[in-house]
Structures are given as C-alpha cells and as structure tokens.
CSV table of C-alpha atoms in Angstrom, one decimal:
chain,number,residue,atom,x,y,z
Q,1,UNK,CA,4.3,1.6,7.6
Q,2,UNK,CA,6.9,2.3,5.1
Q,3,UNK,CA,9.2,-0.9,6.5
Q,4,UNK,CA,5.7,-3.1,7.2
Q,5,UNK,CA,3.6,-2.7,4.0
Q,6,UNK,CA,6.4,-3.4,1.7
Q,7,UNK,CA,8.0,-6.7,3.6
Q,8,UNK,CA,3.9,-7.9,3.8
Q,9,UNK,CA,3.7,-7.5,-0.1
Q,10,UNK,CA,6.8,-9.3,-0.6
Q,11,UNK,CA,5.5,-12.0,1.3
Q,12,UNK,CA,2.6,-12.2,-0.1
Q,13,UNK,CA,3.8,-12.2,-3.4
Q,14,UNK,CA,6.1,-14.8,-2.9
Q,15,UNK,CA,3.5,-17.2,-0.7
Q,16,UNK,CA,1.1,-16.2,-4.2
Q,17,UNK,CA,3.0,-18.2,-6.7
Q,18,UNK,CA,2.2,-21.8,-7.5
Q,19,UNK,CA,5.5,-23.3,-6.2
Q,20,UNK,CA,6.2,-26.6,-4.0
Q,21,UNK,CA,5.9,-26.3,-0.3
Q,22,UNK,CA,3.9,-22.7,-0.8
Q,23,UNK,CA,1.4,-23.9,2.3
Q,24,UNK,CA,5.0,-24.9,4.5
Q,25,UNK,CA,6.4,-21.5,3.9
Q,26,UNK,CA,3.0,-19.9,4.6
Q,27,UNK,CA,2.7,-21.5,7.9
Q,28,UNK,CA,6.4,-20.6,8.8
Q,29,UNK,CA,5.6,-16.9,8.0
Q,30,UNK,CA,3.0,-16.8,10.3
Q,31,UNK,CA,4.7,-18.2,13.3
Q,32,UNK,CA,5.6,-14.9,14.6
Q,33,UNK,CA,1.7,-13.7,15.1
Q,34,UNK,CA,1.0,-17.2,17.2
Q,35,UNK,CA,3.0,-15.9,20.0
Q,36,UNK,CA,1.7,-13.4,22.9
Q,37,UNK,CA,3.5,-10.0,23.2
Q,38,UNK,CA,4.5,-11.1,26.7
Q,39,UNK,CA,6.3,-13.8,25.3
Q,40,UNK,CA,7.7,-12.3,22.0
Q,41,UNK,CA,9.0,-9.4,24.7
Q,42,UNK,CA,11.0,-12.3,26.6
Q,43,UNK,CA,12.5,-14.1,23.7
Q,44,UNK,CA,13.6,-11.0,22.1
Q,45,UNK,CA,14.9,-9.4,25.4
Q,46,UNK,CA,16.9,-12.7,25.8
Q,47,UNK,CA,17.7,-12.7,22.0
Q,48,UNK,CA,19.2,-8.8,22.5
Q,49,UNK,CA,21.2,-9.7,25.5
Q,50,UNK,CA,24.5,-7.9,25.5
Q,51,UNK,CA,26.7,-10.8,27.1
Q,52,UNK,CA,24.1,-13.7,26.9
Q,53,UNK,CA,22.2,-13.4,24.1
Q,54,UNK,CA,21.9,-15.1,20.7
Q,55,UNK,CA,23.0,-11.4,18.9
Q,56,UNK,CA,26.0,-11.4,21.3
Q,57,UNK,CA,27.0,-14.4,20.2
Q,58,UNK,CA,26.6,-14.2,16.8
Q,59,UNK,CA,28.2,-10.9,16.4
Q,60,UNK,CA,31.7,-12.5,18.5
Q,61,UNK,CA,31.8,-15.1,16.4
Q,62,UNK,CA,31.7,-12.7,12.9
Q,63,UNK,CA,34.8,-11.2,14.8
Q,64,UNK,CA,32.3,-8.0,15.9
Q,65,UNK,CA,31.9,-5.6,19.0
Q,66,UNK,CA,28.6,-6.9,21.2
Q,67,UNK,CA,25.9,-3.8,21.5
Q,68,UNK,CA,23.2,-3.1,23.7
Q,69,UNK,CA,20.9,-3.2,21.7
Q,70,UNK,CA,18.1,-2.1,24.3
Q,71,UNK,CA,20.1,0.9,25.4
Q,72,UNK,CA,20.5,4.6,24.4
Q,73,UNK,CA,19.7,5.7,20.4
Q,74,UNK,CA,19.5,1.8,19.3
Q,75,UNK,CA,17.1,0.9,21.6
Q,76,UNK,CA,14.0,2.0,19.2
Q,77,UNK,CA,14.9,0.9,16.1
Q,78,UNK,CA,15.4,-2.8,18.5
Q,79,UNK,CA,11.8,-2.8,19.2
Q,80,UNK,CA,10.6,-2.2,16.1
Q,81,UNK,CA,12.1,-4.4,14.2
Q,82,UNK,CA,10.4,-6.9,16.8
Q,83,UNK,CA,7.3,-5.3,15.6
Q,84,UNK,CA,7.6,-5.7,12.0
Q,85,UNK,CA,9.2,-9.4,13.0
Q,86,UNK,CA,5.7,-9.8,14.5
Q,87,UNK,CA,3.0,-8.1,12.6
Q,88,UNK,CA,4.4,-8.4,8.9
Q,89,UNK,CA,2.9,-11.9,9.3
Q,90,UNK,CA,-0.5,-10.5,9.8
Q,91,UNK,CA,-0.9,-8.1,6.7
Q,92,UNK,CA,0.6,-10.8,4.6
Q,93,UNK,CA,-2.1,-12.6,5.6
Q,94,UNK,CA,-4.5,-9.6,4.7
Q,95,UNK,CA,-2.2,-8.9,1.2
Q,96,UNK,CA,-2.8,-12.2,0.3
Q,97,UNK,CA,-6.4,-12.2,0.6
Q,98,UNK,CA,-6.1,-9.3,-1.9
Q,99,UNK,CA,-4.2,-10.8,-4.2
Q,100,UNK,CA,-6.4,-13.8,-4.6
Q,101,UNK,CA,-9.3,-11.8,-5.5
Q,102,UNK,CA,-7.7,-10.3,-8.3
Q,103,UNK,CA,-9.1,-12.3,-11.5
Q,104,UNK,CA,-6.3,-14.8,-12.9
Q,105,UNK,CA,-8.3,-13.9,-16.4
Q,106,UNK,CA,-6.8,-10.5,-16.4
Q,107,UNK,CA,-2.9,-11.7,-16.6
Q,108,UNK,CA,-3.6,-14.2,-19.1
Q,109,UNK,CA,-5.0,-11.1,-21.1
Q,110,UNK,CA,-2.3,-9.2,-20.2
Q,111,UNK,CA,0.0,-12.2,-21.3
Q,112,UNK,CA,-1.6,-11.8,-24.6
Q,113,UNK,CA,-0.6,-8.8,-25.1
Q,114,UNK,CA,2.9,-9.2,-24.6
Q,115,UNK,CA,3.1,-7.9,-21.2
Q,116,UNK,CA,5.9,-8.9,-18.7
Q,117,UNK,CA,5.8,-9.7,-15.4
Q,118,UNK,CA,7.4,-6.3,-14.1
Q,119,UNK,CA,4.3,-4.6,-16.5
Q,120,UNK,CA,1.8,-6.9,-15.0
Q,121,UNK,CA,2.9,-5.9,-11.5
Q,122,UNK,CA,2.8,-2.5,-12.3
Q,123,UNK,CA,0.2,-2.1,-13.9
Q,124,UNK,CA,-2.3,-4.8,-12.5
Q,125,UNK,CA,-1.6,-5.9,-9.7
Q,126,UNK,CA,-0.9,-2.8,-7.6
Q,127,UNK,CA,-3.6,-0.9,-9.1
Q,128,UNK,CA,-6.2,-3.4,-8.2
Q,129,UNK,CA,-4.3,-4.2,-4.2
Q,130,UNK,CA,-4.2,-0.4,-3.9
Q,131,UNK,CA,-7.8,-0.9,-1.6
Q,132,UNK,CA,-6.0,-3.5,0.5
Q,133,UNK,CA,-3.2,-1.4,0.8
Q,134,UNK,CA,-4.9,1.5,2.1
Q,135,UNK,CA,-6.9,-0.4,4.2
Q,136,UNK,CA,-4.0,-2.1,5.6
Q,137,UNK,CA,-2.0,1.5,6.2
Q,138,UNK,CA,-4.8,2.9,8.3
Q,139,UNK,CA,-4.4,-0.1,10.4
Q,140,UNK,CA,-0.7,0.2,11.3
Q,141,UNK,CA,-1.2,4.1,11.6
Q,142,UNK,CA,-3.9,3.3,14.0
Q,143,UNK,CA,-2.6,0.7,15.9
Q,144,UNK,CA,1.3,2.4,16.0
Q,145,UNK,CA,-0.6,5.4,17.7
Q,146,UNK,CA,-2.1,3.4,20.4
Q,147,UNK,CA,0.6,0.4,21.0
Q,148,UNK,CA,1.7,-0.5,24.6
Q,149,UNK,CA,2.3,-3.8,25.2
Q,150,UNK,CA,5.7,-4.6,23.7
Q,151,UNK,CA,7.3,-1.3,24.6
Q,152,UNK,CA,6.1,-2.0,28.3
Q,153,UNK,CA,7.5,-5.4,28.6
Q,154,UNK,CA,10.7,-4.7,26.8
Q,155,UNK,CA,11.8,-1.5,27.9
Q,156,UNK,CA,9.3,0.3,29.9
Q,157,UNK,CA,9.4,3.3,28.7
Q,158,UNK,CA,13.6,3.5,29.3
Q,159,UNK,CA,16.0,4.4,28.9
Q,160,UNK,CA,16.1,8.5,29.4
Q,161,UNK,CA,12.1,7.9,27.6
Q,162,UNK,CA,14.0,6.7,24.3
Q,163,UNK,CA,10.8,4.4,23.6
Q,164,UNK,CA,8.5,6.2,25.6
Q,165,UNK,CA,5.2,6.4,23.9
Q,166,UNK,CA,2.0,8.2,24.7
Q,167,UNK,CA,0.1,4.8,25.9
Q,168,UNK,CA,2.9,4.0,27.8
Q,169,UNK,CA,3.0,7.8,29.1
Q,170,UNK,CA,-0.5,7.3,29.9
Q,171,UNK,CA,0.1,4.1,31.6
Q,172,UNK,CA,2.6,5.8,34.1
Q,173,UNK,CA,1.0,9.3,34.7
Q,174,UNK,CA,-2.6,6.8,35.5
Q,175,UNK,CA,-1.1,4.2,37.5
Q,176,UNK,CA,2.7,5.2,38.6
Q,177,UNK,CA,2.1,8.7,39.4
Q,178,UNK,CA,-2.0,8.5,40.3
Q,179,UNK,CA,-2.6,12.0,38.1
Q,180,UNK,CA,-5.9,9.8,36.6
Q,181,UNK,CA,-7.4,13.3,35.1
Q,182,UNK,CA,-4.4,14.0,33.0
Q,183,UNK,CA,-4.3,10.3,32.4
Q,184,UNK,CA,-8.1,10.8,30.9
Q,185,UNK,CA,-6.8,13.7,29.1
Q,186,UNK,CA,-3.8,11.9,26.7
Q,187,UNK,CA,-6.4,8.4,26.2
Q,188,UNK,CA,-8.7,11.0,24.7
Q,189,UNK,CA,-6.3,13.1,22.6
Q,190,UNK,CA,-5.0,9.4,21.6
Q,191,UNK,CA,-8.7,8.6,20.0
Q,192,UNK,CA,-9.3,11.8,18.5
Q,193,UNK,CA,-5.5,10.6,16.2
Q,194,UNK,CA,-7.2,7.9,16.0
Q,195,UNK,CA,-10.2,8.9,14.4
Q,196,UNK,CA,-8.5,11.9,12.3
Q,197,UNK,CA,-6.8,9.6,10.7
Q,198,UNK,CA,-9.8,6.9,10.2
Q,199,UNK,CA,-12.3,10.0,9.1
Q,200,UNK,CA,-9.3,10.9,6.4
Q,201,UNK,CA,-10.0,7.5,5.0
Q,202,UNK,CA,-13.8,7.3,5.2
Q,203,UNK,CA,-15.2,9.3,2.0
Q,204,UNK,CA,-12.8,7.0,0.0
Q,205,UNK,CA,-13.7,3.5,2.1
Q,206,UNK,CA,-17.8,5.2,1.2
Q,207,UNK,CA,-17.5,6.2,-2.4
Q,208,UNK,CA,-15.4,2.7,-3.1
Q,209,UNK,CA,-17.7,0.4,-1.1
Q,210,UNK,CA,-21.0,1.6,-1.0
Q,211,UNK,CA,-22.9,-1.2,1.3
Q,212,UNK,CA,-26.1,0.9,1.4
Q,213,UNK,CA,-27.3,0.6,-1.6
Q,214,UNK,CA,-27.9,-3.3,-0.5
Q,215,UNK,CA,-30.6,-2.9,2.0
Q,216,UNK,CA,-34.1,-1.2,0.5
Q,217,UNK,CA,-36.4,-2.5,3.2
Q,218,UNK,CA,-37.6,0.5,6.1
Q,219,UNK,CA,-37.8,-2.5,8.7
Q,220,UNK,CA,-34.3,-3.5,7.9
Q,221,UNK,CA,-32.6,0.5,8.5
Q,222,UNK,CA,-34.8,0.4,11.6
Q,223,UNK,CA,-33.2,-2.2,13.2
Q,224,UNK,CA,-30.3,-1.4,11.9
Q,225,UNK,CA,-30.1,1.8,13.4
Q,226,UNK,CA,-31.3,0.9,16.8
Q,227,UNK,CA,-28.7,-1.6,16.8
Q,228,UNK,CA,-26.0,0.8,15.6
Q,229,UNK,CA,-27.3,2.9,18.6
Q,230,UNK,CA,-26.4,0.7,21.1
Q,231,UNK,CA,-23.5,-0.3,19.9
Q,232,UNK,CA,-22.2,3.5,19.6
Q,233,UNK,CA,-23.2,3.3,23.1
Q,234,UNK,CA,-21.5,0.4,24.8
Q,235,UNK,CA,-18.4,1.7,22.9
Q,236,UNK,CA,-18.8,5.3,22.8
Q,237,UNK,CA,-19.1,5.5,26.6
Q,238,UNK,CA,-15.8,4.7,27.7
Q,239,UNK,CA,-14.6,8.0,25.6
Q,240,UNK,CA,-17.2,10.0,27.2
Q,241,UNK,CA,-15.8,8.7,30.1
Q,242,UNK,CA,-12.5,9.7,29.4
Q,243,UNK,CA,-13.1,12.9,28.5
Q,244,UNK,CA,-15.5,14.2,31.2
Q,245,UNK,CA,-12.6,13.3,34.0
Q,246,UNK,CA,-10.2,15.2,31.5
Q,247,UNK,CA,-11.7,18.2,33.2
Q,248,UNK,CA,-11.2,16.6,37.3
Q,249,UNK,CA,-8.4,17.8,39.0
Q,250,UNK,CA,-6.7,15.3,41.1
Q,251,UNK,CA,-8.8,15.4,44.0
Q,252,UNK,CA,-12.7,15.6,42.6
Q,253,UNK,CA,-11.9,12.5,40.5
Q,254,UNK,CA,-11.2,10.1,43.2
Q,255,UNK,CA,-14.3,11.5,45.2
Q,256,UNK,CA,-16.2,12.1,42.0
Q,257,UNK,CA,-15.7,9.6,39.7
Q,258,UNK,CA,-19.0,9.2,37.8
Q,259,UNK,CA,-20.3,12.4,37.8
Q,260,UNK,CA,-19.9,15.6,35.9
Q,261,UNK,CA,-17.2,17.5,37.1
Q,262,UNK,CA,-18.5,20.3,39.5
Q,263,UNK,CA,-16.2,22.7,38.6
Q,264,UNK,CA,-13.8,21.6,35.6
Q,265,UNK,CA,-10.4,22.3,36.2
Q,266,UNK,CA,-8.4,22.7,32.3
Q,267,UNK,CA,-4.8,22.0,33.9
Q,268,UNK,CA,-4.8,18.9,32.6
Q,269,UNK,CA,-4.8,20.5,28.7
C-alpha cells in the first residue's frame, strides 16, 4: 500500500494534465496489467536471472557484482516490486477516474484566490480523492492478504519460506501434503482478514454513500432482497464449506466430504 498508492497518484496526476501524447503515455502505463501472472512470472524470472538475465547484464556493464535476486533476504522485496510493476497500472486507472470527477470549477476558484498549485493539491485535490483512496487501500489490503499466483510461479514458496504466504501455505498443506481439513482451516481464517478489514471500512463506505435512500418502492426491496439472498448464497457457500471441514480430521473428510462432521476434531485450530 504505502509503495502502490503513492506511485498510482503520481501516475495519475501526471496522465491528468492536458499535455501532448497524454493518451500514448496512458496506454504505455497500462501495459503491465495486459499480461497474465503466468507470463509476468516468466519474464521477470528471466529478467532476475543471475548469469542470464537482463539485471545481470546491466549491473556488469555499470562495473557491479550480479545478485540473485530470487534468493535468500532479496528475494521478497524481487517479487514485489513485480507487483507494484504490475498493479500500479490498475489503481492509476481507478485514481484517475477520481480525479476527473473532481469539478475543474473548483481550481479556477481556487486560482482566484491566489492559490498555487502545491495549495490546490493540498487542499483540493486530496481532500476530495481521499474516497478513492480509501477505496483503493482496502483493495490492495484485501487482495495482498489472499495473493497466490505470482509468488507460486516465481518462487514457490522458496527459498527457506522467504515468500511463503498463507495462500501459498494453503496451497501446499491442501494439495502437497493432502492435510485438506487444515487446508479448510487457513482459507477460512484468510476470509475472516478479509472481511475485518472490509467491515472496518463499511460504516464509512454507508454514512458517505448512502444508496438506500434511492429506492422507496416495497416491490423493489422485495426483490431486492430475494436476490441478495441468493447471491449470499451461491457465494456464501463455499465459506460454509470451508469451515465445516475445518473441524474433519484427515480421515472423515475424504469419506465425509459433504456432511457435517460426526465428531469434529479442533486439531486443525
């Protein structure tokens, strides 16, 4: 968040102003989010390369040792600068959204009034993104809690669990070591992160934008609510899932999979 947010703003600051080529550089920004997380994982892996690689290179030629970048301490701060590299692009994206709603009216008042463009930052602008902002910090909490796929093509989860994280942990205690019931167990303490953090957020996301006040009609919040039933449904399920083969020891949840657990067995917690 703190390296993500602030290179997005930049970016969308600078893709904001009315200078040639602004749609050029826009499109070049983005590049990064176009490319799968498979292939992103290969170029960078190639990229990081001790002997091979395009840092390699560059770093002989600037007179420098090579590192392994994918190896010991170095290997996590690696990956997630390929991260930013790749999702920056998108909450630019969502920065710049922000900024356009922001009335051009206001800074020509502001201009009036002698203000300079460090006051009209200040003062206006980042008062009135601060809703985008948040928004877009939930979002990276949320998604750095459950991200997997980068970390599993690049490293794995080596070396010595350096980048091991917990849907990566998951991943191996589910499908490398078969323990499915502890599996169940750290994809369900992963959601409830997951919605701590999203519930922290949700009075001020209510008292900010309160959509209610839009539909009157009974007919309408009956349908509305049966719809928001099934839908809690179809994607509440899979937690219930998860959590009811939390309590399966190893044995009752490959004989046992979709029913309650006959006698539940805490180990896994």
């Amino acid at each position: 968040v703190a390296i993500q947010l602030p290179g997005a703003l930049l970016l969308a600051l600078l893709i904001n102003q009315e200078l040639k080529g602004t749609r050029f550089f826009r499109t070049v920004f983005f590049m990064p989010m176009l490319l799968s997380t498979v292939a992103t994982g290969i170029m960078w892996i190639l990229f990081y390369d001790p002997y091979f690689g395009l840092m390699a290179n560059l770093m002989q030629k600037l007179g420098m040792k090579s590192i392994a970048f994918l190896e010991g301490s170095s290997s996590m701060p690696s990956i997630m600068f390929v991260i930013c590299w790749q999702f920056i692009p998108f909450y630019m994206i969502i920065l710049k959204a922000g900024l356009t709603n922001i009335s051009a009216d206001i800074y020509e008042a502001a201009k009036i009034d002698g203000a300079n463009g460090n006051q009209c930052f200040w003062r206006i602008t980042l008062p009135l993104l601060m809703p985008t902002l948040r928004s877009a910090a939930v979002l990276q909490l949320v998604g750095s809690l459950k991200y997997f796929d980068l970390f599993y093509v690049m490293m794995g989860g080596a070396p010595n669990k350096a980048t091991e994280l917990m849907a990566t942990y998951m991943y191996k205690k589910g499908f490398t070591e078969f323990r499915m019931g502890y599996a169940s167990t750290i994809a369900a303490s992963m959601f409830i992160l997951c919605f701590a953090i999203y519930s922290c957020t949700l009075p001020e996301i209510r008292r900010r934008h309160n959509m209610g006040v839009l539909l009157k009609r009974r007919v309408m919040h009956t349908v509305l609510y049966v719809i928001s039933i099934v839908i809690a449904l179809i994607t509440g399920f899979p937690f219930l899932f998860l959590v009811i083969n939390s309590f399966k020891g190893m044995g009752e949840y490959l004989t046992n999979i979709w029913m309650l657990p006959k006698e539940p067995y805490l180990g896994n917690y």
